[in-house]
């Protein structure tokens, strides 16, 4: 003990000699959210743009438009989320088991403290993304019956008004117009200018189809463009455009690319033409002359709109690069992810509740099935038959007693009946007025009387009467 005190004094003396005092390290206490946020910032700075390859599992696509899945590789896995703004640019539909390469920002979902990738781009590994999207959409629309032959509409033989949806600068338009010019001189041609390549192409072509359906200004619509690569024709594999063509009440002819090129629009259209020129020949069956004038004002408007959209897109990109805007969007996306997470848990709770109710119902149903209703009904039927038999016997006895009583009363009534007395030889005598004669003094000689016998009646004239009391005769 004394040695320890001496060592402590020695240490203190050395510290005093060096001129400073020993200070323990300062303790820093983190909140959970603060620590997660700090780690998240470091992770995002280090892995702001990372490519990750793996297999998709647990894929979910709620109504919010965001995509949630797990990217796994062997025994390792990481959660991934693609927000709606990026998901709507995908040309294919991710699915469980698909091998993909994901580009995005590695971050941490603070509410669960989980490492995840905020994906901005997904590429299928192996087959190209465009081909995967094509096959997926083709299978989906075919299952819905949009390719069925019975829903195809007949093409008018000699349409007077023809609508064309294509680019005003496309060579395909010139080919169509040249054929129509040679073969029809009375048909009116209406051109809806639309981009046929790029991100806005599908939306503009679909807008042209809907425009002609609203205005009812044409009898047939030609949707066309010249040949190109798979990327050039990708706009005509868009689901929105395919549904617009399938939903058109006006017949639609698809004239996209060369004869060997096939797009989704070719399958849903009412008629596929191998080339734009062939579409013009199919729509016109006789030699006619076609006149067409370019709509310069519409072309200028389209170009002006394109310039304005390009300027707006550049302005938006500049604002999006601002740090405050990025933080605000990140906060919004976190809230959106949290909302999707809560929605998923609510749906899972509802499913569990419904499953519990289903099991309870099955238990009650099983109990009801084991309840032998036929045996209960047989017992009730036996009791009912016994009561019926007893009631019938009692009614028979009562009827027999009533019959005997009625016969006895009938005999007594017959004995008291005047008719029974008449049967013994007696008669009822009535005077001329119909009164019953009980006394000989009630009638006079020469007066008519009637006598009621047991069977029949006698009419007679009184010759004389005799009174029993006086014993004298009256004439």
Short mmCIF file of C-alpha atoms in Angstrom, two decimals:
data_model
loop_
_atom_site.label_atom_id
_atom_site.label_comp_id
_atom_site.label_asym_id
_atom_site.label_seq_id
_atom_site.Cartn_x
_atom_site.Cartn_y
_atom_site.Cartn_z
CA UNK A 1 0.00 0.00 0.00
CA UNK A 2 2.81 2.39 0.85
CA UNK A 3 4.57 1.41 -2.36
CA UNK A 4 1.45 2.34 -4.37
CA UNK A 5 1.27 5.74 -2.72
CA UNK A 6 4.93 6.29 -3.43
CA UNK A 7 4.45 5.37 -7.10
CA UNK A 8 1.48 7.76 -7.35
CA UNK A 9 3.55 10.57 -5.78
CA UNK A 10 6.35 9.79 -8.19
CA UNK A 11 4.00 9.99 -11.17
CA UNK A 12 2.49 13.23 -9.95
CA UNK A 13 5.91 14.70 -9.45
CA UNK A 14 6.94 13.79 -12.99
CA UNK A 15 3.71 15.35 -14.34
CA UNK A 16 4.38 18.47 -12.32
CA UNK A 17 7.93 18.58 -13.63
CA UNK A 18 6.75 18.37 -17.27
CA UNK A 19 4.43 21.31 -16.65
CA UNK A 20 1.03 19.84 -17.56
CA UNK A 21 -1.69 17.87 -15.90
CA UNK A 22 -3.10 14.56 -17.19
CA UNK A 23 -6.61 14.97 -18.76
CA UNK A 24 -8.78 11.92 -19.57
CA UNK A 25 -10.17 11.84 -23.16
CA UNK A 26 -13.44 13.73 -23.64
CA UNK A 27 -16.48 11.47 -23.91
CA UNK A 28 -18.74 12.04 -26.93
CA UNK A 29 -22.21 10.55 -26.76
CA UNK A 30 -24.11 10.05 -30.04
CA UNK A 31 -27.82 9.74 -30.58
CA UNK A 32 -28.75 6.78 -32.72
CA UNK A 33 -30.06 8.96 -35.55
CA UNK A 34 -27.05 11.25 -35.33
CA UNK A 35 -24.62 8.35 -35.57
CA UNK A 36 -26.52 6.78 -38.48
CA UNK A 37 -26.68 10.14 -40.28
CA UNK A 38 -22.94 10.70 -39.82
CA UNK A 39 -22.09 7.24 -41.15
CA UNK A 40 -24.55 7.76 -44.00
CA UNK A 41 -22.80 10.96 -45.02
CA UNK A 42 -19.39 9.25 -45.07
CA UNK A 43 -20.74 6.29 -47.06
CA UNK A 44 -22.46 8.52 -49.63
CA UNK A 45 -19.30 10.61 -50.09
CA UNK A 46 -17.17 7.52 -50.67
CA UNK A 47 -19.65 5.57 -52.86
CA UNK A 48 -21.63 8.27 -54.64
CA UNK A 49 -21.48 6.47 -58.01
CA UNK A 50 -21.07 2.70 -57.78
CA UNK A 51 -21.82 -0.19 -60.13
CA UNK A 52 -22.98 -3.40 -58.41
CA UNK A 53 -23.67 -6.75 -60.07
CA UNK A 54 -25.98 -9.36 -58.59
CA UNK A 55 -29.28 -11.24 -58.68
CA UNK A 56 -32.64 -9.59 -57.94
CA UNK A 57 -34.83 -11.08 -55.20
CA UNK A 58 -37.80 -9.90 -53.06
CA UNK A 59 -38.84 -7.52 -55.83
CA UNK A 60 -41.75 -5.19 -54.96
CA UNK A 61 -43.40 -2.44 -57.03
CA UNK A 62 -46.05 -0.61 -54.95
CA UNK A 63 -48.53 1.91 -56.35
CA UNK A 64 -46.18 4.79 -55.46
CA UNK A 65 -44.07 3.90 -58.50
CA UNK A 66 -40.88 3.20 -56.52
CA UNK A 67 -39.13 -0.17 -56.88
CA UNK A 68 -37.74 -2.19 -53.95
CA UNK A 69 -35.59 -5.30 -54.22
CA UNK A 70 -32.63 -7.14 -52.76
CA UNK A 71 -29.41 -7.57 -54.72
CA UNK A 72 -27.63 -10.78 -53.72
CA UNK A 73 -24.41 -12.51 -54.68
CA UNK A 74 -23.55 -15.81 -53.02
CA UNK A 75 -23.96 -15.34 -49.28
CA UNK A 76 -23.98 -11.53 -49.35
CA UNK A 77 -26.91 -9.25 -50.07
CA UNK A 78 -27.82 -5.57 -50.02
CA UNK A 79 -31.17 -3.84 -50.26
CA UNK A 80 -31.87 -1.53 -53.19
CA UNK A 81 -34.48 1.11 -53.98
CA UNK A 82 -35.16 2.86 -57.27
CA UNK A 83 -37.37 5.91 -56.93
CA UNK A 84 -40.15 6.67 -59.37
CA UNK A 85 -38.27 9.41 -61.24
CA UNK A 86 -35.65 6.84 -62.30
CA UNK A 87 -37.94 3.79 -62.49
CA UNK A 88 -40.17 5.32 -65.15
CA UNK A 89 -37.14 5.57 -67.48
CA UNK A 90 -36.54 1.81 -67.41
CA UNK A 91 -37.26 0.06 -70.69
CA UNK A 92 -37.77 -3.34 -69.06
CA UNK A 93 -39.46 -4.72 -65.96
CA UNK A 94 -37.08 -6.11 -63.28
CA UNK A 95 -38.07 -9.47 -61.83
CA UNK A 96 -36.87 -11.96 -59.22
CA UNK A 97 -33.99 -14.11 -60.42
CA UNK A 98 -32.79 -11.62 -63.03
CA UNK A 99 -29.03 -10.97 -63.17
CA UNK A 100 -28.47 -7.22 -63.43
CA UNK A 101 -25.90 -4.47 -63.04
CA UNK A 102 -27.07 -1.58 -60.89
CA UNK A 103 -25.61 1.88 -60.89
CA UNK A 104 -26.41 4.14 -57.98
CA UNK A 105 -25.46 5.74 -54.72
CA UNK A 106 -24.70 3.66 -51.63
CA UNK A 107 -26.57 5.10 -48.65
CA UNK A 108 -28.20 4.15 -45.36
CA UNK A 109 -31.95 4.03 -44.72
CA UNK A 110 -32.00 5.80 -41.36
CA UNK A 111 -35.33 4.45 -40.08
CA UNK A 112 -33.96 0.89 -40.07
CA UNK A 113 -30.22 1.60 -40.09
CA UNK A 114 -29.80 -0.58 -43.18
CA UNK A 115 -27.24 -0.20 -45.91
CA UNK A 116 -28.89 0.14 -49.30
CA UNK A 117 -28.32 1.31 -52.88
CA UNK A 118 -30.36 4.19 -54.27
CA UNK A 119 -30.37 2.87 -57.85
CA UNK A 120 -30.46 5.26 -60.77
CA UNK A 121 -29.91 2.80 -63.62
CA UNK A 122 -30.36 -0.96 -64.10
CA UNK A 123 -29.03 -3.04 -66.97
CA UNK A 124 -29.84 -6.72 -67.53
CA UNK A 125 -26.81 -8.90 -67.73
CA UNK A 126 -26.64 -10.97 -70.89
CA UNK A 127 -29.58 -10.00 -73.16
CA UNK A 128 -29.82 -6.30 -73.91
CA UNK A 129 -32.25 -4.16 -71.99
CA UNK A 130 -34.22 -3.26 -75.11
CA UNK A 131 -34.71 -6.92 -76.05
CA UNK A 132 -35.76 -7.84 -72.50
CA UNK A 133 -38.27 -4.98 -72.47
CA UNK A 134 -39.56 -6.02 -75.90
CA UNK A 135 -40.13 -9.64 -74.87
CA UNK A 136 -41.73 -8.72 -71.55
CA UNK A 137 -44.15 -6.22 -73.09
CA UNK A 138 -44.99 -8.54 -75.97
CA UNK A 139 -45.88 -11.38 -73.60
CA UNK A 140 -47.95 -9.05 -71.39
CA UNK A 141 -50.01 -7.52 -74.21
CA UNK A 142 -50.48 -10.87 -75.93
CA UNK A 143 -51.87 -12.32 -72.69
CA UNK A 144 -54.35 -9.44 -72.58
CA UNK A 145 -55.57 -10.31 -76.08
CA UNK A 146 -54.39 -7.12 -77.81
CA UNK A 147 -52.82 -9.18 -80.62
CA UNK A 148 -55.97 -11.23 -81.30
CA UNK A 149 -57.12 -11.27 -84.92
CA UNK A 150 -60.80 -10.91 -83.99
CA UNK A 151 -60.25 -7.43 -82.60
CA UNK A 152 -58.60 -6.12 -85.77
CA UNK A 153 -60.64 -3.52 -87.67
CA UNK A 154 -61.07 -3.60 -91.45
CA UNK A 155 -59.18 -0.99 -93.48
CA UNK A 156 -61.48 1.24 -95.65
CA UNK A 157 -61.09 0.49 -99.35
CA UNK A 158 -61.16 4.10 -100.62
CA UNK A 159 -60.69 6.44 -97.67
CA UNK A 160 -61.30 10.10 -98.48
CA UNK A 161 -59.33 11.34 -95.47
CA UNK A 162 -56.01 9.79 -94.40
CA UNK A 163 -54.10 10.67 -91.22
CA UNK A 164 -50.33 10.21 -90.98
CA UNK A 165 -48.41 10.33 -87.71
CA UNK A 166 -44.67 10.72 -88.37
CA UNK A 167 -41.84 13.23 -88.49
CA UNK A 168 -42.27 15.97 -91.11
CA UNK A 169 -38.58 15.55 -92.02
CA UNK A 170 -38.71 11.74 -92.30
CA UNK A 171 -38.01 10.07 -95.64
CA UNK A 172 -40.88 7.70 -94.83
CA UNK A 173 -43.33 10.60 -95.13
CA UNK A 174 -42.02 11.48 -98.58
CA UNK A 175 -42.39 7.85 -99.69
CA UNK A 176 -45.99 7.69 -98.48
CA UNK A 177 -46.92 10.98 -100.10
CA UNK A 178 -45.35 10.01 -103.42
CA UNK A 179 -47.38 6.80 -103.58
CA UNK A 180 -50.60 8.57 -102.59
CA UNK A 181 -49.90 11.28 -105.16
CA UNK A 182 -49.72 8.70 -107.94
CA UNK A 183 -52.73 6.66 -106.85
CA UNK A 184 -55.34 9.08 -105.42
CA UNK A 185 -56.21 12.62 -106.45
CA UNK A 186 -59.22 13.23 -104.17
CA UNK A 187 -58.05 11.96 -100.79
CA UNK A 188 -57.18 14.53 -98.15
CA UNK A 189 -54.05 13.85 -96.11
CA UNK A 190 -53.65 15.18 -92.56
CA UNK A 191 -50.17 15.03 -91.01
CA UNK A 192 -49.62 14.99 -87.27
CA UNK A 193 -45.93 15.92 -86.78
CA UNK A 194 -44.23 13.80 -84.14
CA UNK A 195 -40.74 12.74 -83.21
CA UNK A 196 -40.10 9.12 -84.21
CA UNK A 197 -36.87 8.67 -82.26
CA UNK A 198 -35.83 9.63 -78.74
CA UNK A 199 -37.46 9.80 -75.34
CA UNK A 200 -40.40 12.02 -76.40
CA UNK A 201 -41.19 10.05 -79.57
CA UNK A 202 -43.60 7.51 -78.06
CA UNK A 203 -45.58 10.20 -76.25
CA UNK A 204 -45.88 12.38 -79.37
CA UNK A 205 -46.90 9.51 -81.67
CA UNK A 206 -49.52 8.36 -79.14
CA UNK A 207 -50.75 11.96 -78.98
CA UNK A 208 -51.23 11.95 -82.76
CA UNK A 209 -53.31 8.75 -82.65
CA UNK A 210 -55.49 10.16 -79.87
CA UNK A 211 -55.85 13.48 -81.70
CA UNK A 212 -57.29 11.83 -84.81
CA UNK A 213 -59.66 9.77 -82.64
CA UNK A 214 -60.91 12.88 -80.88
CA UNK A 215 -61.33 15.02 -83.99
CA UNK A 216 -62.76 12.22 -86.16
CA UNK A 217 -61.18 14.01 -89.10
CA UNK A 218 -59.77 10.90 -90.85
CA UNK A 219 -60.93 7.41 -91.79
CA UNK A 220 -57.60 5.61 -91.42
CA UNK A 221 -54.31 6.37 -89.62
CA UNK A 222 -50.80 5.49 -90.79
CA UNK A 223 -48.09 5.39 -88.11
CA UNK A 224 -44.70 5.15 -89.73
CA UNK A 225 -41.02 5.87 -89.91
CA UNK A 226 -38.03 4.53 -91.88
CA UNK A 227 -35.63 1.81 -90.86
CA UNK A 228 -33.00 2.02 -88.16
CA UNK A 229 -31.28 0.19 -85.34
CA UNK A 230 -33.08 -1.35 -82.38
CA UNK A 231 -32.38 1.81 -80.38
CA UNK A 232 -33.84 3.97 -83.16
CA UNK A 233 -37.06 1.92 -83.21
CA UNK A 234 -37.35 1.65 -79.41
CA UNK A 235 -40.07 4.32 -79.23
CA UNK A 236 -42.45 1.99 -81.10
CA UNK A 237 -41.99 -0.66 -78.39
CA UNK A 238 -43.49 1.65 -75.74
CA UNK A 239 -46.46 0.29 -73.76
CA UNK A 240 -48.31 3.63 -73.71
CA UNK A 241 -48.06 3.96 -77.49
CA UNK A 242 -49.13 0.33 -77.98
CA UNK A 243 -52.24 0.82 -75.82
CA UNK A 244 -53.09 4.06 -77.68
CA UNK A 245 -52.94 2.21 -81.02
CA UNK A 246 -54.90 -0.78 -79.65
CA UNK A 247 -57.56 1.53 -78.21
CA UNK A 248 -58.00 3.53 -81.42
CA UNK A 249 -61.52 3.40 -82.86
CA UNK A 250 -60.09 4.38 -86.25
CA UNK A 251 -58.17 1.62 -88.13
CA UNK A 252 -54.40 1.97 -87.75
CA UNK A 253 -51.74 0.80 -90.22
CA UNK A 254 -48.24 0.28 -88.81
CA UNK A 255 -45.40 1.11 -91.24
CA UNK A 256 -42.26 1.10 -89.09
CA UNK A 257 -38.80 0.23 -90.40
CA UNK A 258 -38.00 -2.35 -93.04
CA UNK A 259 -39.72 -5.65 -93.76
CA UNK A 260 -37.50 -7.54 -91.29
CA UNK A 261 -38.11 -5.06 -88.45
CA UNK A 262 -40.84 -5.91 -85.94
CA UNK A 263 -42.10 -3.65 -83.16
CA UNK A 264 -44.88 -3.90 -80.56
CA UNK A 265 -46.94 -1.41 -82.59
CA UNK A 266 -46.84 -3.86 -85.52
CA UNK A 267 -48.61 -6.50 -83.40
CA UNK A 268 -51.36 -4.28 -81.99
CA UNK A 269 -52.10 -2.35 -85.20
CA UNK A 270 -55.00 -3.43 -87.41
CA UNK A 271 -52.63 -3.97 -90.34
CA UNK A 272 -48.83 -4.15 -90.65
CA UNK A 273 -47.15 -2.80 -93.75
CA UNK A 274 -43.59 -3.98 -94.56
CA UNK A 275 -42.50 -0.41 -95.43
CA UNK A 276 -44.05 3.09 -95.39
CA UNK A 277 -44.48 2.94 -99.19
CA UNK A 278 -46.32 -0.36 -98.88
CA UNK A 279 -48.63 1.25 -96.30
CA UNK A 280 -49.66 3.88 -98.87
CA UNK A 281 -50.29 1.17 -101.45
CA UNK A 282 -52.37 -0.86 -98.96
CA UNK A 283 -54.55 2.07 -97.94
CA UNK A 284 -55.35 3.06 -101.55
CA UNK A 285 -56.77 0.33 -103.81
CA UNK A 286 -57.20 2.33 -107.08
CA UNK A 287 -55.02 4.63 -109.21
CA UNK A 288 -55.56 8.11 -107.81
CA UNK A 289 -53.70 11.35 -107.27
CA UNK A 290 -52.88 12.71 -103.82
CA UNK A 291 -52.15 16.37 -103.03
CA UNK A 292 -50.40 17.40 -99.85
CA UNK A 293 -49.04 20.65 -98.46
CA UNK A 294 -46.61 20.87 -95.57
CA UNK A 295 -47.93 22.57 -92.47
CA UNK A 296 -45.04 25.03 -92.01
CA UNK A 297 -46.63 26.73 -89.03
CA UNK A 298 -47.04 23.42 -87.20
CA UNK A 299 -43.42 22.51 -87.94
CA UNK A 300 -42.22 25.86 -86.58
CA UNK A 301 -44.36 25.34 -83.47
CA UNK A 302 -42.90 21.87 -82.96
CA UNK A 303 -39.35 23.18 -83.32
CA UNK A 304 -40.10 26.07 -80.95
CA UNK A 305 -41.56 23.65 -78.39
CA UNK A 306 -38.53 21.42 -78.71
CA UNK A 307 -36.23 24.39 -78.08
CA UNK A 308 -38.28 25.48 -75.06
CA UNK A 309 -38.29 21.96 -73.65
CA UNK A 310 -34.55 21.69 -74.16
CA UNK A 311 -33.97 25.03 -72.38
CA UNK A 312 -36.28 24.00 -69.54
CA UNK A 313 -34.48 20.66 -69.25
CA UNK A 314 -31.09 22.40 -69.02
CA UNK A 315 -32.45 24.83 -66.40
CA UNK A 316 -33.84 21.94 -64.37
CA UNK A 317 -30.55 20.05 -64.53
CA UNK A 318 -28.68 23.15 -63.29
CA UNK A 319 -31.08 23.50 -60.35
CA UNK A 320 -30.90 19.79 -59.64
CA UNK A 321 -27.12 20.05 -59.18
CA UNK A 322 -27.56 22.54 -56.34
CA UNK A 323 -26.80 20.96 -52.94
CA UNK A 324 -29.93 22.29 -51.22
CA UNK A 325 -32.12 20.90 -53.96
CA UNK A 326 -30.37 17.53 -53.75
CA UNK A 327 -30.84 17.42 -49.96
CA UNK A 328 -34.50 18.34 -50.32
CA UNK A 329 -35.03 15.61 -52.93
CA UNK A 330 -33.18 13.14 -50.73
CA UNK A 331 -35.43 14.00 -47.79
CA UNK A 332 -38.50 13.59 -49.96
CA UNK A 333 -37.29 10.23 -51.20
CA UNK A 334 -36.64 9.06 -47.65
CA UNK A 335 -40.19 10.03 -46.70
CA UNK A 336 -41.48 8.23 -49.78
CA UNK A 337 -39.53 5.12 -48.87
CA UNK A 338 -40.81 5.27 -45.31
CA UNK A 339 -44.37 5.60 -46.61
CA UNK A 340 -43.89 2.56 -48.83
CA UNK A 341 -42.44 0.66 -45.87
CA UNK A 342 -45.42 1.52 -43.65
CA UNK A 343 -47.83 0.62 -46.46
CA UNK A 344 -46.12 -2.74 -46.89
CA UNK A 345 -46.34 -3.48 -43.16
CA UNK A 346 -50.02 -2.45 -43.10
CA UNK A 347 -50.79 -4.74 -46.02
CA UNK A 348 -48.92 -7.59 -44.34
CA UNK A 349 -50.93 -7.01 -41.13
CA UNK A 350 -54.17 -7.07 -43.07
CA UNK A 351 -53.15 -10.33 -44.74
CA UNK A 352 -52.33 -11.88 -41.36
CA UNK A 353 -55.70 -10.74 -39.94
CA UNK A 354 -57.57 -12.19 -42.92
CA UNK A 355 -55.65 -15.45 -42.54
CA UNK A 356 -56.58 -15.63 -38.85
CA UNK A 357 -60.25 -15.04 -39.68
CA UNK A 358 -60.05 -17.71 -42.38
CA UNK A 359 -58.70 -20.26 -39.92
CA UNK A 360 -61.47 -19.39 -37.42
CA UNK A 361 -64.06 -19.79 -40.14
CA UNK A 362 -62.64 -23.18 -41.13
CA UNK A 363 -62.83 -24.29 -37.47
CA UNK A 364 -66.49 -23.25 -37.20
CA UNK A 365 -67.27 -24.85 -40.56
CA UNK A 366 -65.67 -28.12 -39.44
CA UNK A 367 -67.75 -28.09 -36.24
CA UNK A 368 -70.93 -27.54 -38.25
CA UNK A 369 -70.01 -30.37 -40.63
CA UNK A 370 -69.58 -32.78 -37.65
CA UNK A 371 -73.04 -31.86 -36.29
CA UNK A 372 -75.38 -34.69 -37.49
CA UNK A 373 -78.50 -32.81 -38.57
CA UNK A 374 -80.11 -35.96 -39.99
CA UNK A 375 -80.18 -37.66 -36.59
CA UNK A 376 -81.82 -34.60 -35.01
CA UNK A 377 -84.38 -34.46 -37.80
CA UNK A 378 -85.12 -38.20 -37.39
CA UNK A 379 -85.85 -37.68 -33.69
CA UNK A 380 -88.12 -34.73 -34.41
CA UNK A 381 -89.90 -36.77 -37.11
CA UNK A 382 -90.48 -39.68 -34.66
CA UNK A 383 -91.92 -37.33 -32.03
CA UNK A 384 -94.14 -35.72 -34.64
CA UNK A 385 -95.44 -39.10 -35.82
CA UNK A 386 -96.22 -40.18 -32.21
CA UNK A 387 -98.13 -36.97 -31.54
CA UNK A 388 -99.98 -37.35 -34.85
CA UNK A 389 -100.98 -40.95 -34.04
CA UNK A 390 -102.24 -40.00 -30.55
CA UNK A 391 -104.19 -37.07 -31.94
CA UNK A 392 -105.82 -39.22 -34.64
CA UNK A 393 -106.89 -41.85 -32.04
CA UNK A 394 -108.34 -39.18 -29.78
CA UNK A 395 -110.25 -37.65 -32.67
CA UNK A 396 -111.65 -41.08 -33.68
CA UNK A 397 -112.88 -41.71 -30.12
CA UNK A 398 -114.45 -38.28 -29.95
CA UNK A 399 -116.19 -38.77 -33.31
CA UNK A 400 -117.52 -42.17 -32.22
CA UNK A 401 -118.94 -40.71 -28.99
CA UNK A 402 -120.54 -37.86 -30.93
CA UNK A 403 -122.08 -40.36 -33.38
CA UNK A 404 -123.66 -42.43 -30.59
CA UNK A 405 -125.01 -39.31 -28.90
CA UNK A 406 -126.40 -37.98 -32.16
CA UNK A 407 -128.17 -41.26 -32.91
CA UNK A 408 -129.71 -41.30 -29.42
CA UNK A 409 -130.94 -37.73 -29.77
CA UNK A 410 -132.28 -38.53 -33.25
CA UNK A 411 -134.37 -41.39 -31.94
CA UNK A 412 -135.76 -39.18 -29.16
CA UNK A 413 -136.55 -36.48 -31.69
CA UNK A 414 -138.35 -38.95 -33.94
CA UNK A 415 -140.51 -40.09 -31.02
CA UNK A 416 -141.56 -36.48 -30.35
CA UNK A 417 -142.10 -35.63 -34.00
CA UNK A 418 -145.71 -35.09 -35.15
CA UNK A 419 -144.91 -37.11 -38.22
CA UNK A 420 -144.28 -40.15 -36.04
CA UNK A 421 -147.76 -39.73 -34.53
CA UNK A 422 -149.22 -39.56 -38.00
CA UNK A 423 -147.54 -42.86 -38.82
CA UNK A 424 -149.71 -44.45 -36.12
CA UNK A 425 -152.88 -43.43 -37.94
CA UNK A 426 -153.55 -40.00 -36.59
CA UNK A 427 -154.25 -36.90 -38.75
CA UNK A 428 -153.95 -33.12 -38.45
CA UNK A 429 -157.14 -31.21 -39.42
CA UNK A 430 -157.02 -27.61 -40.71
CA UNK A 431 -159.94 -25.24 -41.43
CA UNK A 432 -160.29 -23.23 -44.60
CA UNK A 433 -157.94 -20.55 -43.32
CA UNK A 434 -155.21 -23.09 -42.51
CA UNK A 435 -155.65 -23.02 -38.75
CA UNK A 436 -155.26 -26.30 -36.85
CA UNK A 437 -158.64 -27.55 -35.64
CA UNK A 438 -158.53 -28.65 -32.03
CA UNK A 439 -162.21 -28.19 -31.15
CA UNK A 440 -165.27 -29.26 -33.20
CA UNK A 441 -166.82 -25.89 -32.41
CA UNK A 442 -164.19 -24.22 -34.63
CA UNK A 443 -165.99 -25.42 -37.79
CA UNK A 444 -169.55 -25.44 -39.08
CA UNK A 445 -171.43 -27.90 -41.26
CA UNK A 446 -170.75 -27.29 -44.95
CA UNK A 447 -167.36 -25.74 -44.27
CA UNK A 448 -164.36 -27.15 -46.16
CA UNK A 449 -161.52 -28.66 -44.15
CA UNK A 450 -158.23 -30.44 -44.94
CA UNK A 451 -156.58 -33.35 -43.14
CA UNK A 452 -152.80 -33.98 -43.14
CA UNK A 453 -151.98 -37.69 -43.01
CA UNK A 454 -148.68 -39.47 -42.64
CA UNK A 455 -148.55 -39.63 -46.40
CA UNK A 456 -150.66 -37.15 -48.35
CA UNK A 457 -153.56 -34.78 -47.62
CA UNK A 458 -157.42 -35.08 -47.75
CA UNK A 459 -159.91 -32.29 -48.42
CA UNK A 460 -163.52 -32.73 -47.21
CA UNK A 461 -166.75 -30.84 -46.39
CA UNK A 462 -168.17 -30.92 -42.80
CA UNK A 463 -171.61 -32.51 -42.66
CA UNK A 464 -172.09 -32.17 -38.90
CA UNK A 465 -170.16 -31.58 -35.66
CA UNK A 466 -170.52 -33.16 -32.23
CA UNK A 467 -169.33 -31.61 -28.98
CA UNK A 468 -168.14 -34.04 -26.33
CA UNK A 469 -169.29 -31.90 -23.38
CA UNK A 470 -172.96 -31.35 -24.22
CA UNK A 471 -173.32 -34.52 -26.22
CA UNK A 472 -175.67 -32.65 -28.61
CA UNK A 473 -175.36 -32.55 -32.38
CA UNK A 474 -175.42 -29.38 -34.36
CA UNK A 475 -176.60 -29.34 -37.93
#
